[in-house]
Amino acid sequence: MLGLMQQWPLLCHKIIDHAAAQHSRREIVSRSIEGPIVRTTYEQVRERSLRVAARLAAEGFERGDRIATLAWNGARHIEAWYGIMGMGGVYHTLNPRLFPDQIAWIMNHAEDKALFVDLTFLPIVAKIAPLVKSLKKIVVLTDAAHMPAGAPAGAVPYEEWLAEAATGFEWLAMDENEACGMCYTSGTTGDPKGVVYSHRSNVLHAMMAALPDAMGVSSRDVILPVVPMFHANAWGLAQSAPMVGAKLVMPGGKMDGASIYELLDTEKVTFTAAVPTVWLMLLQYLEETGKKLPYLKKVVIGGSACPRAMTKKFQENYDVEVIHAWGMTEMSPLGSLGTQKPETMHLTGEAKLDMQEKQGFAPFGVEMKVTDDDNRELPHDGKTFGRLKVRGPAVAASYYGGAGQEQFDAEGWFDTGDVAHIDENGNMQITDRAKDVIKSGGEWISTITLENLAVGHPDIAEAAAIGIRHPKWDERPLIVAVAKPGKSPTRESLIAFMDGKIAKWWMPDDVVFVSEIPHTATGKIQKTTLREQFKDYRLPTE
Ligand code: AMP
């Protein structure tokens, strides 16, 4: 017997329709690439998205066509997204921090037919446009007055292009399982792999992200997604915010402490999200200026492990609650969030910080388990770690073009490549990437634990732990650290600081100080480069 309820396919443009119907005048505030702060509303964004769709359709772009975006977080980028999705296209976010050759490789792989690009990235486009055979159209997200003389041949300014669009376009009726978006994973090894989101997966993800124990956002929130739309869908916020009718504040290309602080303060932001590197810059700015965060209530920190010292500072010095989150491009991206269940609500001080070092529990829509190498499920005891596997309606079922099949099993589980344990309350803690974990005497040492501990040292800004070949133990830990400006911590002081806080055999065999640690395009420590750099390093314990 089938249910007798209406068929109402879960389509992304219904999110912007809802925002315009219920929260029409709620603002979207953007720091524009041209400079000034620009204000629009959900009603206007919907209207302009319809124009984007009309224009694309009129120029012959079709259902299923991949349309790339190379842009910062701003209202025009959101209009482009909804317009592309609403005419049946597939938005494809490109990460401008990749090398031009990599971007061109990704665009050719996805066969992108058009590109929406911010002014900032025109120099990149000049390099990649001749390499991408499928590319037929470039729209620059600006107006004619700001089009630079050296813009690529045939590129048109967005505002004038939009003004010529026919009105009265209607969103395409589609199956909810059709593709609507695409994003390539950073690919620290091998070629980048394409993740293809569907309308259904994006709508379900936006709902699950908004839940009270996940991001917990509402129409009363003012949301600043510092995490870029090109990094795993801005963690779903470009969809969750209009879904709940929250005011959106978009930072454009400026992510330094002073610029982010200005938006937090003038727009009275209540909720924000980004990777730890961004928060390091903001906290430093706050410390230097003595400024406070009177409006901000919650900050979501993820993308890489949130250092304990960072959580402590936000909560104790600025009264801002930290939600540690974990996810992946392949998961749309949310996988778990560190909000507190009744079982852990009572924790305060150091005990609460211990709990917040974990990446939290899975919201509805994510199933999670840890297994050993033979796929045997491991106990939820908060210490036995193994391969973290997930499945759910917003988790990839395969990569575009069939790459990486070995990560998906017959029962629908996706092997995340992360190593983790899960406790009796379901709280998961990432201990490593499977390929980064240090194997010492047949046992595993968590590099994330070592790094978190090292950055707790008052004079250390950033630290990375890597395994160095050792004749007896196979591998032993080396800490590569960056000192805070004006400080000169020593190897001995760091070793003394770490001593007693972890098992003796987890203690680093050596510490080296460098001026900079290499990062990937998504802000993670580039372990492959570091390992290469230190491949001939000889430990004093050899
Ligand atoms: P990406 O798809 O670029 O977002 O990268 C996903 C990977 O980032 C995950 O598989 C983890 O290795 C890492 N990651 C994300 N969030 C966290 C976190 N909170 N703690 C530790 N690692 C994280």
mmCIF file of C-alpha atoms and ligand atoms in Angstrom, residues 186 231-232 301-306 324-330 359 416 418 430 433 448 522 524, ligand 1:
data_model
loop_
_atom_site.group_PDB
_atom_site.id
_atom_site.type_symbol
_atom_site.label_atom_id
_atom_site.label_comp_id
_atom_site.label_asym_id
_atom_site.label_seq_id
_atom_site.Cartn_x
_atom_site.Cartn_y
_atom_site.Cartn_z
ATOM 1 C CA SER A 186 41.345 18.324 -2.542
ATOM 2 C CA HIS A 231 34.972 24.539 0.122
ATOM 3 C CA ALA A 232 32.355 21.809 0.458
ATOM 4 C CA ILE A 301 35.035 25.070 13.710
ATOM 5 C CA GLY A 302 36.007 22.192 11.427
ATOM 6 C CA GLY A 303 37.850 21.206 8.285
ATOM 7 C CA SER A 304 40.727 20.193 10.512
ATOM 8 C CA ALA A 305 40.902 19.480 14.230
ATOM 9 C CA CYS A 306 39.981 22.447 16.412
ATOM 10 C CA HIS A 324 33.568 21.353 16.747
ATOM 11 C CA ALA A 325 32.435 19.744 13.501
ATOM 12 C CA TRP A 326 33.754 17.083 11.186
ATOM 13 C CA GLY A 327 32.832 16.362 7.616
ATOM 14 C CA MET A 328 34.020 15.837 4.076
ATOM 15 C CA THR A 329 33.243 17.054 0.580
ATOM 16 C CA GLU A 330 31.867 13.534 0.005
ATOM 17 C CA GLN A 359 34.248 15.875 16.703
ATOM 18 C CA THR A 416 36.292 8.116 4.905
ATOM 19 C CA ASP A 418 39.908 8.924 8.632
ATOM 20 C CA ILE A 430 39.176 11.681 14.760
ATOM 21 C CA ARG A 433 44.010 10.403 8.488
ATOM 22 C CA ILE A 448 46.174 15.066 15.802
ATOM 23 C CA THR A 522 41.507 23.957 1.745
ATOM 24 C CA LYS A 524 44.815 21.668 5.933
HETATM 25 P P1 AMP B 1 37.461 18.102 2.767
HETATM 26 O O1 AMP B 1 36.687 17.165 1.937
HETATM 27 O O2 AMP B 1 38.459 18.903 2.010
HETATM 28 O O3 AMP B 1 36.576 18.952 3.615
HETATM 29 O O4 AMP B 1 38.348 17.249 3.777
HETATM 30 C C1 AMP B 1 37.753 16.300 4.631
HETATM 31 C C2 AMP B 1 38.769 15.824 5.640
HETATM 32 O O5 AMP B 1 39.147 16.896 6.509
HETATM 33 C C3 AMP B 1 38.246 14.773 6.573
HETATM 34 O O6 AMP B 1 38.272 13.494 5.981
HETATM 35 C C4 AMP B 1 39.195 14.898 7.751
HETATM 36 O O7 AMP B 1 40.409 14.221 7.526
HETATM 37 C C5 AMP B 1 39.469 16.377 7.794
HETATM 38 N N1 AMP B 1 38.623 17.027 8.812
HETATM 39 C C6 AMP B 1 37.498 17.726 8.626
HETATM 40 N N2 AMP B 1 37.023 18.196 9.793
HETATM 41 C C7 AMP B 1 37.871 17.776 10.758
HETATM 42 C C8 AMP B 1 37.927 17.918 12.184
HETATM 43 N N3 AMP B 1 37.029 18.622 12.850
HETATM 44 N N4 AMP B 1 38.949 17.326 12.826
HETATM 45 C C9 AMP B 1 39.874 16.619 12.167
HETATM 46 N N5 AMP B 1 39.885 16.453 10.831
HETATM 47 C C10 AMP B 1 38.890 17.016 10.132
#
